[in-house]
PDB file of C-alpha atoms in Angstrom:
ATOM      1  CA  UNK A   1      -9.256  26.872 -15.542  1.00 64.00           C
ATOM      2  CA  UNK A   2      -7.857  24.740 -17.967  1.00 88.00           C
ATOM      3  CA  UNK A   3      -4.830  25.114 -20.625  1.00 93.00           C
ATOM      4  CA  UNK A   4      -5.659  24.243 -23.954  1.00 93.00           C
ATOM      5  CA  UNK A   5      -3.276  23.543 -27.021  1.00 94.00           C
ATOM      6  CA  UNK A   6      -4.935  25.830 -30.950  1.00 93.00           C
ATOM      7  CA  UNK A   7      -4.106  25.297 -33.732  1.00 95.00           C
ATOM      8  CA  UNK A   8      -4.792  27.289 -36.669  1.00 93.00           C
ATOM      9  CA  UNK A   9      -4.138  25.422 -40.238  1.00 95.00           C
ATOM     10  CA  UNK A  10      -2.486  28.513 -42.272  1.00 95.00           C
ATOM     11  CA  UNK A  11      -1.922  28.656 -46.478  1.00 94.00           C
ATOM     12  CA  UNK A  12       1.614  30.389 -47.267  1.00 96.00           C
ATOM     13  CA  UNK A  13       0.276  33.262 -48.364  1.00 95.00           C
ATOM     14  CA  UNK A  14      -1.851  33.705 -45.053  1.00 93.00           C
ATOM     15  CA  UNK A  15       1.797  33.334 -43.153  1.00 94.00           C
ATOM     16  CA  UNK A  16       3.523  35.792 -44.751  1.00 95.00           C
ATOM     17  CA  UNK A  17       0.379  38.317 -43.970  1.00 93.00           C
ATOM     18  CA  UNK A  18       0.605  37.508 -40.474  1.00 92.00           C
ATOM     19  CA  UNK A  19       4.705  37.557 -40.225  1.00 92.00           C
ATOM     20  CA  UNK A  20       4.044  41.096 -41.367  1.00 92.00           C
ATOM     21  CA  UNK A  21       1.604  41.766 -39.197  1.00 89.00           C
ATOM     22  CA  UNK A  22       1.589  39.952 -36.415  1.00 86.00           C
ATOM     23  CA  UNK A  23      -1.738  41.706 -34.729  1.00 83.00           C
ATOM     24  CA  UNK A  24      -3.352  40.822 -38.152  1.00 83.00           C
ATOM     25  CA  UNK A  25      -3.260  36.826 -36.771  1.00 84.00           C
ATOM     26  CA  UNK A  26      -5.573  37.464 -33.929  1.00 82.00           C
ATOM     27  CA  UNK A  27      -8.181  39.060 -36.741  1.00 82.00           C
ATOM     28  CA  UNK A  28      -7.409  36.423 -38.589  1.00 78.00           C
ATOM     29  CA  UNK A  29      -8.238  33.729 -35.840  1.00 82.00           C
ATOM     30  CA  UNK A  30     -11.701  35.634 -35.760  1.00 81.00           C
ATOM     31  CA  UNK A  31     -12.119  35.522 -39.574  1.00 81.00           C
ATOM     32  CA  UNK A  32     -11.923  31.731 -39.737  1.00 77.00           C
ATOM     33  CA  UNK A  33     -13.409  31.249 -36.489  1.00 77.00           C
ATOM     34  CA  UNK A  34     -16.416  32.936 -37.940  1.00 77.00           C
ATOM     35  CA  UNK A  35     -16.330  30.051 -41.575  1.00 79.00           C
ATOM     36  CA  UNK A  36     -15.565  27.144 -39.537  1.00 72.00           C
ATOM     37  CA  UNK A  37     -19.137  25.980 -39.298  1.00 73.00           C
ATOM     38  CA  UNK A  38     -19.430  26.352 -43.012  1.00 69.00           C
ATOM     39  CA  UNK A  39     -16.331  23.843 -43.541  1.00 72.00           C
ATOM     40  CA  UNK A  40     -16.509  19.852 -44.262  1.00 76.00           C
ATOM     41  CA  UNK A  41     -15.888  18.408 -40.979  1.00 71.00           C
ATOM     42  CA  UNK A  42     -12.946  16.861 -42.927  1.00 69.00           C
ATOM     43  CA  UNK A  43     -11.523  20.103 -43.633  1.00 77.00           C
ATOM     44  CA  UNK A  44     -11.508  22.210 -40.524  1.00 83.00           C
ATOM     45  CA  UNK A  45      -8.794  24.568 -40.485  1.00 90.00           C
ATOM     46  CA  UNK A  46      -8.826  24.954 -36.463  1.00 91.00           C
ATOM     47  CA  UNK A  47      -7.722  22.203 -33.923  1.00 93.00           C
ATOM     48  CA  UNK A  48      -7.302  21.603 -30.036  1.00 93.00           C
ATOM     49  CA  UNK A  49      -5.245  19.152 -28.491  1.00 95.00           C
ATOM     50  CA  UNK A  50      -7.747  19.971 -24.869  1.00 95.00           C
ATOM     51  CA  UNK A  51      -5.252  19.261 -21.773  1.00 95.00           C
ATOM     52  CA  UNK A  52      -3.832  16.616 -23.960  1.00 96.00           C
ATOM     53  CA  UNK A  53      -0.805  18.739 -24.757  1.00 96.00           C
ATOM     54  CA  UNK A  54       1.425  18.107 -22.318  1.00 96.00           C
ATOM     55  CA  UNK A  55       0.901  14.386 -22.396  1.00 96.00           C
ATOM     56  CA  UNK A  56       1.455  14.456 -25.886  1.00 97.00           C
ATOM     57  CA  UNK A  57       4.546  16.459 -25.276  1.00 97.00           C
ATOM     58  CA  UNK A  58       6.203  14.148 -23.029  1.00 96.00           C
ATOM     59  CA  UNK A  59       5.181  10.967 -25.304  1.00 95.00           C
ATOM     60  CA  UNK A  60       7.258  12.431 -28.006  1.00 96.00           C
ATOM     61  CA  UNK A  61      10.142  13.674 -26.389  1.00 95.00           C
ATOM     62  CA  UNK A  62      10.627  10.262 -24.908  1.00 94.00           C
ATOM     63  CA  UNK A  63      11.100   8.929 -28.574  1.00 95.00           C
ATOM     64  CA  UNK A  64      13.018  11.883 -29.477  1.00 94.00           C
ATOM     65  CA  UNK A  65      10.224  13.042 -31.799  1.00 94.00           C
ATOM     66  CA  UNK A  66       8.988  16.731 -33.080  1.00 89.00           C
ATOM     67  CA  UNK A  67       8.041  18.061 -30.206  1.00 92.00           C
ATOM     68  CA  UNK A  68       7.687  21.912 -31.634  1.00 92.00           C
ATOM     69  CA  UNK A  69       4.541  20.555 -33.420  1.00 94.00           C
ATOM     70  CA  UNK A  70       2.911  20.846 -29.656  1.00 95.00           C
ATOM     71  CA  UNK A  71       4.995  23.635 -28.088  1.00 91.00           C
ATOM     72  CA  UNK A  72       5.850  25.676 -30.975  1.00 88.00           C
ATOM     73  CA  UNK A  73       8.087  27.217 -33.131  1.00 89.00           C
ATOM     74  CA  UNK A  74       8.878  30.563 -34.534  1.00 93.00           C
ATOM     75  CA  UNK A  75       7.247  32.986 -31.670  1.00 94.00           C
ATOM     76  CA  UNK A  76       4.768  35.338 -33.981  1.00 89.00           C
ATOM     77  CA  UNK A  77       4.863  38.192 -31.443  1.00 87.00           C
ATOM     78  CA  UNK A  78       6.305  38.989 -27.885  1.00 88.00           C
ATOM     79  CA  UNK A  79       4.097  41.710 -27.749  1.00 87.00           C
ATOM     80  CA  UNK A  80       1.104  39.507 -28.252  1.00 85.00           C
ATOM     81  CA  UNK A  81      -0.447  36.944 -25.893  1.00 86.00           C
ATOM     82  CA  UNK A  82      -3.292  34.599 -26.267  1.00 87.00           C
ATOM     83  CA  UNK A  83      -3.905  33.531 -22.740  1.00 89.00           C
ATOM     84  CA  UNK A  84      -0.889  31.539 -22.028  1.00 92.00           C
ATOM     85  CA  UNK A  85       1.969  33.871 -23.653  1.00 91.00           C
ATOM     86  CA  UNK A  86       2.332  34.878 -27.499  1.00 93.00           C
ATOM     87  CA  UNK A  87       1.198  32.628 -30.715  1.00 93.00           C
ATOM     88  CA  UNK A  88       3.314  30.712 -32.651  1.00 95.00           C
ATOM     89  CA  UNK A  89       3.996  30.059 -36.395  1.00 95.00           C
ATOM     90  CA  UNK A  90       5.154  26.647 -37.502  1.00 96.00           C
ATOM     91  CA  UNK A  91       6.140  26.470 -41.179  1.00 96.00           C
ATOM     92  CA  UNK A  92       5.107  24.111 -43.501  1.00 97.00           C
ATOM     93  CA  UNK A  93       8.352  22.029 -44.168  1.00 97.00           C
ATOM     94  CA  UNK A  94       8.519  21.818 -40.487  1.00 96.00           C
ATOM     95  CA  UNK A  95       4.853  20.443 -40.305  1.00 97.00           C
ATOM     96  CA  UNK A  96       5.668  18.290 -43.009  1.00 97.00           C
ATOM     97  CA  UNK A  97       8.731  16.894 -41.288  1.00 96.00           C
ATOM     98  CA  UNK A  98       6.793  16.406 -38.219  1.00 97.00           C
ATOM     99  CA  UNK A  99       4.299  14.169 -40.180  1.00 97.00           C
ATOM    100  CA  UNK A 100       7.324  11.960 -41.437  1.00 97.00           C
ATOM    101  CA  UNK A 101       8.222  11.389 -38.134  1.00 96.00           C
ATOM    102  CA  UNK A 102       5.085  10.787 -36.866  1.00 96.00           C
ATOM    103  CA  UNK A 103       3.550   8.748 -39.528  1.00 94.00           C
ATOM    104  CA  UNK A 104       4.650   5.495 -38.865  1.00 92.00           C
ATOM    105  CA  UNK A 105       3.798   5.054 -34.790  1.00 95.00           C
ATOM    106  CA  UNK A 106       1.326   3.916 -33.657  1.00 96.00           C
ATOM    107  CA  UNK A 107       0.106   5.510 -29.997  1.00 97.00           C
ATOM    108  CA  UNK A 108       0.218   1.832 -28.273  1.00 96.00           C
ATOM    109  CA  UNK A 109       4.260   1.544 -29.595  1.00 96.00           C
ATOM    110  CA  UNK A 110       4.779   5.435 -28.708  1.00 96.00           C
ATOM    111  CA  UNK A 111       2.928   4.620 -25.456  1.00 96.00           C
ATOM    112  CA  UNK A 112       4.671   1.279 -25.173  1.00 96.00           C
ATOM    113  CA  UNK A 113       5.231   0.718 -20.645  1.00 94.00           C
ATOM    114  CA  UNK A 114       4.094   4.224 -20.279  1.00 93.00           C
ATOM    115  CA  UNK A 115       1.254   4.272 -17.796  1.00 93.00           C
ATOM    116  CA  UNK A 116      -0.736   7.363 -16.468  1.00 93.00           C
ATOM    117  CA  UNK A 117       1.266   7.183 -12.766  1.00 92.00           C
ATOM    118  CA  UNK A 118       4.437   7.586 -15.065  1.00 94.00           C
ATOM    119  CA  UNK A 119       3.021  11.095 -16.425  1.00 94.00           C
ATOM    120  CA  UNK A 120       1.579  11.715 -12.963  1.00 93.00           C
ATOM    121  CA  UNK A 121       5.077  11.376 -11.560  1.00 94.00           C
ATOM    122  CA  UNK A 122       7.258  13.544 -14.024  1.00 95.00           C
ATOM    123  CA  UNK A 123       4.282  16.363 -13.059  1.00 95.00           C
ATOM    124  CA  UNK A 124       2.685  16.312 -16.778  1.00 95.00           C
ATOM    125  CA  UNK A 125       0.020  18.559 -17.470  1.00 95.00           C
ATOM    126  CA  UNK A 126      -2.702  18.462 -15.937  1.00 93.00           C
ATOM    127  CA  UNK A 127      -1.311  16.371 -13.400  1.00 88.00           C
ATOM    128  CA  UNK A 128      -4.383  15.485 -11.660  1.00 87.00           C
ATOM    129  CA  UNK A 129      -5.929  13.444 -14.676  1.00 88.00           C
ATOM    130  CA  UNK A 130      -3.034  10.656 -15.101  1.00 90.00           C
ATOM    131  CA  UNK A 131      -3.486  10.159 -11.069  1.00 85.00           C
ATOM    132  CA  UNK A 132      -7.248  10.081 -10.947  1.00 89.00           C
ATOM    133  CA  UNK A 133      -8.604   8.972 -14.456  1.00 86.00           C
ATOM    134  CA  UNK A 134      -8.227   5.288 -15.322  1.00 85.00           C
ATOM    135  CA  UNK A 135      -8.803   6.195 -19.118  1.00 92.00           C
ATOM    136  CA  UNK A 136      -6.363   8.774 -19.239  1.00 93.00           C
ATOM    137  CA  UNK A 137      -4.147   6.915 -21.375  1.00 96.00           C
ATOM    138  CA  UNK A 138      -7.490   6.606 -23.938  1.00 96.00           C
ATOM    139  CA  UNK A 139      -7.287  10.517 -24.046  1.00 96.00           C
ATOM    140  CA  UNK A 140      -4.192  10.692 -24.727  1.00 97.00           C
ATOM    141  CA  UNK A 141      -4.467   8.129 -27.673  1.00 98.00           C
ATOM    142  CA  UNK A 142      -7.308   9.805 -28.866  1.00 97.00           C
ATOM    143  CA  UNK A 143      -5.957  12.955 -29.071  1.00 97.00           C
ATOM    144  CA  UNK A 144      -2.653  11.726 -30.959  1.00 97.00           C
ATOM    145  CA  UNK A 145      -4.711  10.262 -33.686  1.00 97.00           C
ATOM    146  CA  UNK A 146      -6.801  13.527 -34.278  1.00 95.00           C
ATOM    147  CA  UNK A 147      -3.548  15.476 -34.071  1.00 97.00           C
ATOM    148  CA  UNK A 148      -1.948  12.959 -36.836  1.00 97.00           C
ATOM    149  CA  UNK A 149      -4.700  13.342 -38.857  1.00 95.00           C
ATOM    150  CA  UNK A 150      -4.580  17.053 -38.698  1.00 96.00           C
ATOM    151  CA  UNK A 151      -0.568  17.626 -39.083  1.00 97.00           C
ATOM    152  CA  UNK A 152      -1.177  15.120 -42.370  1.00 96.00           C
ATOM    153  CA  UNK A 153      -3.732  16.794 -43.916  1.00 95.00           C
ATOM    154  CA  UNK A 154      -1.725  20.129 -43.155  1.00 96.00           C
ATOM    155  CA  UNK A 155       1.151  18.606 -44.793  1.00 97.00           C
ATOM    156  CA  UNK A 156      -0.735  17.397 -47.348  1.00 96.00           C
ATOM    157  CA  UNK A 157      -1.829  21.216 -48.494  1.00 96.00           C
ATOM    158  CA  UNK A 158       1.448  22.204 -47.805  1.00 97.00           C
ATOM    159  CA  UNK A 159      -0.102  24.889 -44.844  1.00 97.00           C
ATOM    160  CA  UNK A 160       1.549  25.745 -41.997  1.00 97.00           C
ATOM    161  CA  UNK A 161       0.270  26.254 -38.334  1.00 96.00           C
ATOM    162  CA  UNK A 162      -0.445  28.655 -36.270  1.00 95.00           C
ATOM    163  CA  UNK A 163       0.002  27.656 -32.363  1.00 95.00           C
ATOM    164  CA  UNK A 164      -1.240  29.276 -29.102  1.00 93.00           C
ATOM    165  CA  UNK A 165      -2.622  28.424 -25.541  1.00 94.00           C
ATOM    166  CA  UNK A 166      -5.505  29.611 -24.030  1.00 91.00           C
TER     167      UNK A 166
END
């Protein structure tokens, strides 16, 4: 079984709804779940980060960067949980700081003397890929640039996130 890093893109209006009823995110989830495959590829409001989290995690806390844009911010719920403990709601000016900070690097000068027995060592999630897999920094870079692209075009409608793992 594998832990995987959601994200749902969320208008202010659809926060609010969900700070006020935090059960109502879970139907909400559903709801969009349901539209997705109606959406321009270009505008899908859900994204996963895979196992990629954790790697992404570490690469930004080395550079002192936002990491609550991959473990979360505001907890919705304590009474909920998704699979790997309760959802979380990140607000826009906080995804829009995140994108500031992030806009500018580039994975290979993030990345820069990183290599995958460094992530294998400091026991980064999943640990077993950055020993075994000699594209594992590839997946990594890969998933940064999809995540970029997502945070920006969440910034860019001003949305906030919601965040789980499952």
């Amino acid at each position: 079984m594998s832990i995987v890093g959601s994200y749902l893109r969320l208008a202010p209006a659809e926060i609010a709804r969900v700070r006020e009823e935090p059960v109502r995110a879970r139907e909400f989830k559903v709801e969009q779940a349901a539209r997705e495959h109606l959406r321009d590829p270009a505008e899908l409001r859900f994204h996963d980060t895979d196992k990629a989290w954790a790697g992404l995690a570490h690469l930004f806390a080395r550079h002192g960067l936002p990491t609550e844009v991959i473990h979360g911010g505001e907890v919705l719920s304590e009474d909920e949980d998704w699979g790997y403990g309760p959802p979380f709601l990140l607000a826009p000016d906080v995804v829009a700081d995140a994108v500031r900070q992030l806009a500018d690097r580039p994975f290979d000068a993030l990345a820069d003397g990183l290599t995958p027995a460094d992530l294998a060592a400091a026991e980064v999630y999943p640990t077993g890929l950055w020993a075994r897999d000699p594209f594992a920094l590839d997946y990594l870079a890969a998933h940064y640039v999809a995540l970029l692209r997502y945070l920006t075009r969440t910034a860019r409608y001003r949305h906030g996130l919601l965040l789980w793992y499952s």
